[in-house]
PDB file of C-alpha atoms and ligand atoms in Angstrom:
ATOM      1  CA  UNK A1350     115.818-116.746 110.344  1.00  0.00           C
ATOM      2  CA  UNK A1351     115.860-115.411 114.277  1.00  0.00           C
ATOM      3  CA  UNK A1352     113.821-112.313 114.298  1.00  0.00           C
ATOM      4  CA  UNK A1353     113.884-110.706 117.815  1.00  0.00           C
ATOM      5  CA  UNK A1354     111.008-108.329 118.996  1.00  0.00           C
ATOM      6  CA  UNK A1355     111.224-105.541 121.547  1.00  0.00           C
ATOM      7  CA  UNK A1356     108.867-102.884 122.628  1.00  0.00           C
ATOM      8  CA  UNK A1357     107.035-101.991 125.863  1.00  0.00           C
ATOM      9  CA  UNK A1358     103.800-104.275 127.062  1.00  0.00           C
ATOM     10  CA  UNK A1359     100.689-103.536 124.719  1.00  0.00           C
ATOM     11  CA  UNK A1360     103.115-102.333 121.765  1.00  0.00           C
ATOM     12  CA  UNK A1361     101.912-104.687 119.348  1.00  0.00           C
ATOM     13  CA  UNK A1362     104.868-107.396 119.628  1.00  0.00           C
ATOM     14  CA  UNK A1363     102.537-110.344 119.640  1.00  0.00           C
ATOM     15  CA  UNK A1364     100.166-109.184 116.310  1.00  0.00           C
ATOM     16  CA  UNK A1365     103.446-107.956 114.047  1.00  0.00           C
ATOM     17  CA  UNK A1366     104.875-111.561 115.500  1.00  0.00           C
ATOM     18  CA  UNK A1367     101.761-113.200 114.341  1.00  0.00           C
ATOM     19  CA  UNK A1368     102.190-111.615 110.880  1.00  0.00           C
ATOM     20  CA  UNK A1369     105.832-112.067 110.466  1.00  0.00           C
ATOM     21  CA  UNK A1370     105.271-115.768 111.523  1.00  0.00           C
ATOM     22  CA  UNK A1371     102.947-116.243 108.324  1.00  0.00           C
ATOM     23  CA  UNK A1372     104.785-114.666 106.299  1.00  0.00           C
ATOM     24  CA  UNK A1373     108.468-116.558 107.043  1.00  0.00           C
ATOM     25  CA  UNK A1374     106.808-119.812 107.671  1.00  0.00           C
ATOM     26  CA  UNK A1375     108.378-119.531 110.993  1.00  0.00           C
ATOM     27  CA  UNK A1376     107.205-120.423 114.698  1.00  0.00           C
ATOM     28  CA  UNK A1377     105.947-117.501 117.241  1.00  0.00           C
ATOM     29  CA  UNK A1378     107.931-117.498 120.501  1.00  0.00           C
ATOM     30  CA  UNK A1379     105.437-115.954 122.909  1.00  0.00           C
ATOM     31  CA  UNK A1380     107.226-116.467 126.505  1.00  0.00           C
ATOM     32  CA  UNK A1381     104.090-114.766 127.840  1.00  0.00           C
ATOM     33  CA  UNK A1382     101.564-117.261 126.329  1.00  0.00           C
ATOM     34  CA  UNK A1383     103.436-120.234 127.052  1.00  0.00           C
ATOM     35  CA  UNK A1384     103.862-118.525 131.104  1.00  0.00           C
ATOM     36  CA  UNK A1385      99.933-117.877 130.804  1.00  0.00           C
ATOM     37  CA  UNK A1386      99.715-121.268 129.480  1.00  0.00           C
ATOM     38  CA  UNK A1387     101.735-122.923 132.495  1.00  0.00           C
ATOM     39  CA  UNK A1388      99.729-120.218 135.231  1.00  0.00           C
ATOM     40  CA  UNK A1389      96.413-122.041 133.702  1.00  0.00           C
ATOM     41  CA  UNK A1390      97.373-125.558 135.678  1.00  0.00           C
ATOM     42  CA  UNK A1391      97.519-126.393 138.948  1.00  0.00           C
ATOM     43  CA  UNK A1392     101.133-127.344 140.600  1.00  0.00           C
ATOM     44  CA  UNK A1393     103.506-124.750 142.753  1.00  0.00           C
ATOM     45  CA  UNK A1394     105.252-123.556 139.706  1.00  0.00           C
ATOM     46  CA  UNK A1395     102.061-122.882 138.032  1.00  0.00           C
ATOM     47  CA  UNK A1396     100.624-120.581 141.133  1.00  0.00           C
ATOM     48  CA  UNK A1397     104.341-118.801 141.382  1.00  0.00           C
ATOM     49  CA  UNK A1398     104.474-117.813 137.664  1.00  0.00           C
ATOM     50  CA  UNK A1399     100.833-117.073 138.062  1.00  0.00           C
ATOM     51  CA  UNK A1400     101.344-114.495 140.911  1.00  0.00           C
ATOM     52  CA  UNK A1401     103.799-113.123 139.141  1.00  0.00           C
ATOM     53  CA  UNK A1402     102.267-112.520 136.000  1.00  0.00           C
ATOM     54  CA  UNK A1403      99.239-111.187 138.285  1.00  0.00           C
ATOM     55  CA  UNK A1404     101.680-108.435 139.633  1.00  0.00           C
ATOM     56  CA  UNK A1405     102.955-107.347 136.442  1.00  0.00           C
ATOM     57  CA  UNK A1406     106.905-108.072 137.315  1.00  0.00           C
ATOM     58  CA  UNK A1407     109.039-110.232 135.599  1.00  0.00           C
ATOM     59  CA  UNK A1408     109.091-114.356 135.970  1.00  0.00           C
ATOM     60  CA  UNK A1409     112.246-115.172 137.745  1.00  0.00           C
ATOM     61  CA  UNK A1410     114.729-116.204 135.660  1.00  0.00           C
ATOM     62  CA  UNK A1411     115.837-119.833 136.621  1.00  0.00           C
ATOM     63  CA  UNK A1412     112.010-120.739 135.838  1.00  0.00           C
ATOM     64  CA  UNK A1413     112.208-118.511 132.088  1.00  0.00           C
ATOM     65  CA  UNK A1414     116.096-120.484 131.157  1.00  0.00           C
ATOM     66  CA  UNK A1415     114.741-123.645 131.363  1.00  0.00           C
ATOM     67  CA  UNK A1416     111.382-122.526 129.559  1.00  0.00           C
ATOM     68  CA  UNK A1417     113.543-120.659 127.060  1.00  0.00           C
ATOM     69  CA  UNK A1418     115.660-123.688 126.478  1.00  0.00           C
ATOM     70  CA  UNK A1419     112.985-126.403 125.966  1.00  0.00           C
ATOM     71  CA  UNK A1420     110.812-124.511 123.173  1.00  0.00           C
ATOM     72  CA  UNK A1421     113.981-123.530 121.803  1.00  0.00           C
ATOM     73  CA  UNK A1422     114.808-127.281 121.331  1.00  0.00           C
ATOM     74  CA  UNK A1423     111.784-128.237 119.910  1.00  0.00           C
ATOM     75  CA  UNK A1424     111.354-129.272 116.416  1.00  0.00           C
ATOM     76  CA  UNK A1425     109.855-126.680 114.813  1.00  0.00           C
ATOM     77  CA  UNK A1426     112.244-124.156 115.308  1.00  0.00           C
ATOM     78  CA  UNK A1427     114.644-125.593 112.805  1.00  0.00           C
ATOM     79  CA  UNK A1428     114.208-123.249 109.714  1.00  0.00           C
ATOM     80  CA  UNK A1429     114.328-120.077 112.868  1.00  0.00           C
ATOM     81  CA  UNK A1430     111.467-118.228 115.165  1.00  0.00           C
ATOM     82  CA  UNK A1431     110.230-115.078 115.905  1.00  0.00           C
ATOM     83  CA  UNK A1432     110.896-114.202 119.973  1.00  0.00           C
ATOM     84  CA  UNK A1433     107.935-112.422 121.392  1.00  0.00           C
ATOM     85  CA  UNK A1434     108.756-110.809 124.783  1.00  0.00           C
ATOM     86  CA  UNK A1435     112.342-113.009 125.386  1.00  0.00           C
ATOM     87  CA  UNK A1436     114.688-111.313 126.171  1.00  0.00           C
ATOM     88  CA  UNK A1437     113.524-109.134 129.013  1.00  0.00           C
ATOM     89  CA  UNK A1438     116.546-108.486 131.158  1.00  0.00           C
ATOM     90  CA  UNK A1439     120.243-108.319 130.649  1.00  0.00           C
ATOM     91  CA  UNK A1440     121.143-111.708 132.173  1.00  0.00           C
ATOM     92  CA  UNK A1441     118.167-112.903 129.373  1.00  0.00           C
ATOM     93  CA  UNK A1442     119.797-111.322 126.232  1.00  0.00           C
ATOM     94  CA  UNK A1443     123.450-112.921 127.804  1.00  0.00           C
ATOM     95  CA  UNK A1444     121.918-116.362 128.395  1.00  0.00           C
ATOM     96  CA  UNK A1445     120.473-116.366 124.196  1.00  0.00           C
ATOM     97  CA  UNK A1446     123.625-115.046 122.854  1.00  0.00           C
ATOM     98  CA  UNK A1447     125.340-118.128 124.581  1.00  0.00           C
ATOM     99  CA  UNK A1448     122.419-120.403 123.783  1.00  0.00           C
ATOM    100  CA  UNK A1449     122.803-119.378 119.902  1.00  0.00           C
ATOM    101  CA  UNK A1450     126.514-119.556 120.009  1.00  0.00           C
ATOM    102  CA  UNK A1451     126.929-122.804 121.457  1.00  0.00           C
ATOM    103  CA  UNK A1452     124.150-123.557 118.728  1.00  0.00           C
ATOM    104  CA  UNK A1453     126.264-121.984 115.678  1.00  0.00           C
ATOM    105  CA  UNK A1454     123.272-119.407 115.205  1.00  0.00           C
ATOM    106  CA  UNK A1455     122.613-115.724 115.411  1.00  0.00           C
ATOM    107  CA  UNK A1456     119.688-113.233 115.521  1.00  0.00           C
ATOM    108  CA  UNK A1457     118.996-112.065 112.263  1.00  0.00           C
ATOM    109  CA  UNK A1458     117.065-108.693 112.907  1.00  0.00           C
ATOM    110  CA  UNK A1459     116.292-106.980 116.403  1.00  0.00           C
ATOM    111  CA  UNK A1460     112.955-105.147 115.779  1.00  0.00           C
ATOM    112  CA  UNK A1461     112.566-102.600 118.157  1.00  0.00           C
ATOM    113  CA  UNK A1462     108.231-101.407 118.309  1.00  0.00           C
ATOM    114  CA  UNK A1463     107.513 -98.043 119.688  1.00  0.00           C
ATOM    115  CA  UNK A1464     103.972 -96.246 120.389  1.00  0.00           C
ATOM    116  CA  UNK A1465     103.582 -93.048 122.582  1.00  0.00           C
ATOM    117  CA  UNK A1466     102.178 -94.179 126.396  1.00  0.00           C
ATOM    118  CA  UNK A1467      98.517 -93.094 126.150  1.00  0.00           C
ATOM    119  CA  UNK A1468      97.917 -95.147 123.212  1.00  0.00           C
ATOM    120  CA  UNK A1469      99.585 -98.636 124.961  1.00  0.00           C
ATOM    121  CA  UNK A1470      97.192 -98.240 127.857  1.00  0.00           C
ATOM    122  CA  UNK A1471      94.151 -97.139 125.456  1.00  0.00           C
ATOM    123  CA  UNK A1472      94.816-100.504 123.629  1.00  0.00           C
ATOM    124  CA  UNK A1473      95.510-102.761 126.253  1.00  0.00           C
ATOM    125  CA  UNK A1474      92.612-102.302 128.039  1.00  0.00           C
ATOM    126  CA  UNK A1475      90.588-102.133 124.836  1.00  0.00           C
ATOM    127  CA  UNK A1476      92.074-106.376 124.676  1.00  0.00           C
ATOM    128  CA  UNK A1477      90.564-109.410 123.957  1.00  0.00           C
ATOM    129  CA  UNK A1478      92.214-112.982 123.382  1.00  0.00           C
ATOM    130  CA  UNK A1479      91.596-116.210 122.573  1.00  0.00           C
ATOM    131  CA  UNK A1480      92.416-118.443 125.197  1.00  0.00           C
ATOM    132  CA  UNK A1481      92.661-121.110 122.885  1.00  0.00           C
ATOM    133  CA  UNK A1482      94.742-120.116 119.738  1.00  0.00           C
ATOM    134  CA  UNK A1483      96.001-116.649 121.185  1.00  0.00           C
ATOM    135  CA  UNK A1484      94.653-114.927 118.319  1.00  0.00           C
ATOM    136  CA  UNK A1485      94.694-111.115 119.699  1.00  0.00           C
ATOM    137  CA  UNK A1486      91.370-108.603 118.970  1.00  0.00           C
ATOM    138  CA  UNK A1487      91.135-105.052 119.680  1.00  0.00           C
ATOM    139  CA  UNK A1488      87.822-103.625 120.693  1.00  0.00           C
ATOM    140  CA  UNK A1489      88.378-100.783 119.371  1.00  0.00           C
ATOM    141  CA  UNK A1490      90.658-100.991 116.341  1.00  0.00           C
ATOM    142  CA  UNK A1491      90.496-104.861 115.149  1.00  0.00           C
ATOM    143  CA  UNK A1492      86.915-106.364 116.528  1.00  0.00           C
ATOM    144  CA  UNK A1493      86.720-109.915 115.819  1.00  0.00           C
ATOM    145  CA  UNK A1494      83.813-110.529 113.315  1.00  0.00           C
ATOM    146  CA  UNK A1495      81.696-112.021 115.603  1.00  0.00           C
ATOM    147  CA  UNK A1496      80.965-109.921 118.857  1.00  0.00           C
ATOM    148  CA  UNK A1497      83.008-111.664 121.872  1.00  0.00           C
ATOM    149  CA  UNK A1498      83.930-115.048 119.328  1.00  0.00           C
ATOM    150  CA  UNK A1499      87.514-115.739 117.934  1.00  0.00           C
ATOM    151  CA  UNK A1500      87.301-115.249 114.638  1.00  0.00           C
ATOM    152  CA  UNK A1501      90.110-118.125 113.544  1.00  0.00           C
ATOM    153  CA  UNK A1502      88.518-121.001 116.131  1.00  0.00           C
ATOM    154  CA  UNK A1503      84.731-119.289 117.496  1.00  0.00           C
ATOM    155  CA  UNK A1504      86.158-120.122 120.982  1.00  0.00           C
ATOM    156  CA  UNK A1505      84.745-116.989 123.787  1.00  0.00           C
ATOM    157  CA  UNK A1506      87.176-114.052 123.565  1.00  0.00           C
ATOM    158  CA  UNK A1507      88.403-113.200 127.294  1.00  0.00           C
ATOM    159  CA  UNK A1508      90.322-110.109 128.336  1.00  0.00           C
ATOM    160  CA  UNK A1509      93.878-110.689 130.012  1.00  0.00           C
ATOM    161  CA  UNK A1510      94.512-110.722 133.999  1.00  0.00           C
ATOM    162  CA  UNK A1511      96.905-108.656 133.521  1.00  0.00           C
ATOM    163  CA  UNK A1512      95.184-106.228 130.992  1.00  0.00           C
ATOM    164  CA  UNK A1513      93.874-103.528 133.905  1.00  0.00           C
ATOM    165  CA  UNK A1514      94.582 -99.919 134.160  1.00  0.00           C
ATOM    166  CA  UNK A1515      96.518-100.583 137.337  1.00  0.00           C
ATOM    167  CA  UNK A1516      98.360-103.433 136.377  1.00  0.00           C
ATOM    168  CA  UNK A1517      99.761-101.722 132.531  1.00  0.00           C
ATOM    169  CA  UNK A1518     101.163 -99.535 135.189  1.00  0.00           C
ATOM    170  CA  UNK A1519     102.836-101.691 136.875  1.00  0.00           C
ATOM    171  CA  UNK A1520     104.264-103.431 133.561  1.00  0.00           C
ATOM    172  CA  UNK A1521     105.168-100.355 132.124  1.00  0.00           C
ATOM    173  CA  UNK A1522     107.315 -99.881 135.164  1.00  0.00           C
ATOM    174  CA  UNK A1523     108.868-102.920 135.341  1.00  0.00           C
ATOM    175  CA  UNK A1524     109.833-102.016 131.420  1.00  0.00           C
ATOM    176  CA  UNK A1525     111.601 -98.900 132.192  1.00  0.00           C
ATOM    177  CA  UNK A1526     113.584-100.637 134.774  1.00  0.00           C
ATOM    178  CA  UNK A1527     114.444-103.997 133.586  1.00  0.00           C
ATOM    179  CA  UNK A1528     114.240-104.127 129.630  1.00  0.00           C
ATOM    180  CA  UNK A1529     115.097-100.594 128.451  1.00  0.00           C
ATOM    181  CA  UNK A1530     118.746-101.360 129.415  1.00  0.00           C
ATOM    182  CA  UNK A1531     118.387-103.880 127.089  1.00  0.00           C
ATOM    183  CA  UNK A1532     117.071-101.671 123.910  1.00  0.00           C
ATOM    184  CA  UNK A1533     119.913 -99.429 124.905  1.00  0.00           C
ATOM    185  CA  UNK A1534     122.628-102.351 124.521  1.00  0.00           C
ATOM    186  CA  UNK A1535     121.482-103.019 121.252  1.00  0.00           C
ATOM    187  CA  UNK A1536     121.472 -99.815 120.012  1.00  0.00           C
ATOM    188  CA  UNK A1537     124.754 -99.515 120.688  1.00  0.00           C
ATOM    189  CA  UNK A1538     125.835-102.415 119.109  1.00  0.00           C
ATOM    190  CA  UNK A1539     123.783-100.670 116.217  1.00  0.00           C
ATOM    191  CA  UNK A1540     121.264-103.307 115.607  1.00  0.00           C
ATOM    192  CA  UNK A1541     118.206-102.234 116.578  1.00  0.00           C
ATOM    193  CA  UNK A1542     115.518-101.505 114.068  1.00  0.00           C
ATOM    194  CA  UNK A1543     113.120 -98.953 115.383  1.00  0.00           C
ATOM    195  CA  UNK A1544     109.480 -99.080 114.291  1.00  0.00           C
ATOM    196  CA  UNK A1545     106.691 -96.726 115.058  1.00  0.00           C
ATOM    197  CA  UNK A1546     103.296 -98.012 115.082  1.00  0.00           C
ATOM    198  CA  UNK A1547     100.593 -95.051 116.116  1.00  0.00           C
ATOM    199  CA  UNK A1548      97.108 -94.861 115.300  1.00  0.00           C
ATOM    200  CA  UNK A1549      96.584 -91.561 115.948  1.00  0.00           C
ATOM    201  CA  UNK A1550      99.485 -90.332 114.252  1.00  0.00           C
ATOM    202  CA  UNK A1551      98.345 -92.557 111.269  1.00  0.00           C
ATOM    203  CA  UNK A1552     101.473 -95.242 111.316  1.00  0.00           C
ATOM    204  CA  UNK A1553      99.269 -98.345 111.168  1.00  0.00           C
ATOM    205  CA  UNK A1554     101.320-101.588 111.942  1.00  0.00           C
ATOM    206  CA  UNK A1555     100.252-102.768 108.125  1.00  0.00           C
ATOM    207  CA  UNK A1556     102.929-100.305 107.106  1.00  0.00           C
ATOM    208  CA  UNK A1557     104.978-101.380 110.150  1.00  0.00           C
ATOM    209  CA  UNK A1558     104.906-104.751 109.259  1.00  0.00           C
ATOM    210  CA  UNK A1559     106.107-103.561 105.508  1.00  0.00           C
ATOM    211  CA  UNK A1560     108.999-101.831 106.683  1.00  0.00           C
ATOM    212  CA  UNK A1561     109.837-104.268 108.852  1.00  0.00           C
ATOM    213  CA  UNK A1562     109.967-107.186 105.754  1.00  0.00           C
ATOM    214  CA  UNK A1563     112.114-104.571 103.429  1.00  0.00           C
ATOM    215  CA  UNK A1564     115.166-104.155 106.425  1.00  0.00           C
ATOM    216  CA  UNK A1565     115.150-107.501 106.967  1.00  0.00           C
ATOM    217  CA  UNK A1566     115.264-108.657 103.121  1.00  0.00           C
ATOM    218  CA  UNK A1567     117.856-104.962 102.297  1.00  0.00           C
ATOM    219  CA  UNK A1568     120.310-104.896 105.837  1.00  0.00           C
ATOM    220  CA  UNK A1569     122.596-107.426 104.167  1.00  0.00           C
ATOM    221  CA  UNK A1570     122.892-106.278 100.877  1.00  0.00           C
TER     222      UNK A1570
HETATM  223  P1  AMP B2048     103.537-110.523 127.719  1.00  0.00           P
HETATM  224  O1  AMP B2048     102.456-111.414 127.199  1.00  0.00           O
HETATM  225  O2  AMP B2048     104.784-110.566 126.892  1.00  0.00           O
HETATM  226  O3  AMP B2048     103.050-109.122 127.980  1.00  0.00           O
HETATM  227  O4  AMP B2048     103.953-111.129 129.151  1.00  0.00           O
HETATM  228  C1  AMP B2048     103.017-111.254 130.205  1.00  0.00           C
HETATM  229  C2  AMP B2048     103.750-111.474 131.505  1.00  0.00           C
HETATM  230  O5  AMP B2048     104.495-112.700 131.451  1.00  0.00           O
HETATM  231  C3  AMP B2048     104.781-110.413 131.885  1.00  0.00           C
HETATM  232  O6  AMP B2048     104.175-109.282 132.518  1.00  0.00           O
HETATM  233  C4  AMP B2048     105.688-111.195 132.839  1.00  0.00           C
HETATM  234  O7  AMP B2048     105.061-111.381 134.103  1.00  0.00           O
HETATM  235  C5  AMP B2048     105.738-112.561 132.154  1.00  0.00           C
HETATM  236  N1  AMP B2048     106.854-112.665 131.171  1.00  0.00           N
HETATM  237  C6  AMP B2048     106.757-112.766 129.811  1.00  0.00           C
HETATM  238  N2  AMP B2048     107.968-112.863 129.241  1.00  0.00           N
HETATM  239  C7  AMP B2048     108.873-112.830 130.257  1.00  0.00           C
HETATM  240  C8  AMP B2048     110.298-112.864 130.319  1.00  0.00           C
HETATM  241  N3  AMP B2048     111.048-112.940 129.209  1.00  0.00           N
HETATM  242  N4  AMP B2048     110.893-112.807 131.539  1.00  0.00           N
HETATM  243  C9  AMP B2048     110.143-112.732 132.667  1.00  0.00           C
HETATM  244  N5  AMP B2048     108.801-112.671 132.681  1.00  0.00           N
HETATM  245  C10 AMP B2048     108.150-112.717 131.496  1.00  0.00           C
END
């Protein structure tokens, strides 16, 4: 099973991935935590990806194809994997579909996340993550049990570099220019699957999550 998930920064990608991960037995593909995880250490690629991470644009994409292609090869990914913020760009959705075809694979379900602007910045800077197993918190909506602790590994909860007023802006932005093309193509193709998740309007991403599992278990049948 290749599940795909789209959606703006601070949509709610990596929690639904988390979710959908448990429940198909399947690895998370997080290109942003392994980048983070890379940015962490201290060699040129590390401070590159780091300063661009730090300025909210997009990794360039000769370092994300061989990044792609190596956790893509790894063992785990046999049974299929959930893709967390990959692809971002048009030359990113072209380099997978050659990747899977050369593979004899396909993308089982494109999930496309929506929530209305406000709310992404309200709950990205409202953040918190462990740096250790990149469980994600919201202080607001989904504290972790114990105040400023992980509640899966007790390691200090931090808030993203990249989770600042400023900076959301400057994500959001990069969104609208380089990825919507992207939600456009596959709505064409007609195989997006658009979810709304929206506190305020009620649309929690428990019910999300559920509609999400019923079009992926009904769109063949
Ligand atoms: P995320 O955790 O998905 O919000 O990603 C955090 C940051 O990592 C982004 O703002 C980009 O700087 C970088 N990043 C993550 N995924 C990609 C990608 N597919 N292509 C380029 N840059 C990426």
């Amino acid at each position: 099973m290749i599940i795909v998930m789209l959606g703006a920064p601070g949509v709610g990608k990596g929690t639904m991935s988390k979710s959908l991960s448990e429940y198909y037995e399947i690895p998370h593909i997080s290109t942003g935590d392994i980048l983070r995880e890379i940015a962490a250490k201290n060699d040129p690629t590390s401070k590159k990806v780091k300063s661009y991470i730090d300025m909210g644009s997009l990794v360039p994409e000769d370092i994300m194809d061989d990044l792609i292609t190596k956790r893509l090869e790894e063992s785990d990914t046999i049974n299929g994997y959930i893709l967390d913020g990959f692809p971002r760009t048009m030359t990113q959705v072209k380099f997978l579909e050659n990747y899977l075809e050369k593979n004899n694979k396909k993308i089982d379900a494109i999930i496309n996340l929506e929530t209305p602007k406000e709310e992404i910045i309200d709950r990205i800077i409202n953040r918190v993550v462990c740096p250790n197993c990149n469980a994600i918190y919201n202080l607001k909506y989904n504290k972790p049990i114990v105040e400023g602790h992980c509640d899966v590994c007790d390691t200090k909860l931090v808030s993203r570099s990249d989770d600042t007023k400023e900076k959301v802006e400057a994500r959001l932005k990069e969104y609208e220019n380089k990825t919507y093309d992207i939600i456009k193509y596959y709505k064409d193709k007609g195989e997006l699957f658009k979810v709304l998740i929206c506190d305020i309007a009620g649309k929690t991403s428990k019910e999300a999550l559920k509609s999400i599992i019923w079009y992926i278990e009904n769109k063949n049948k």
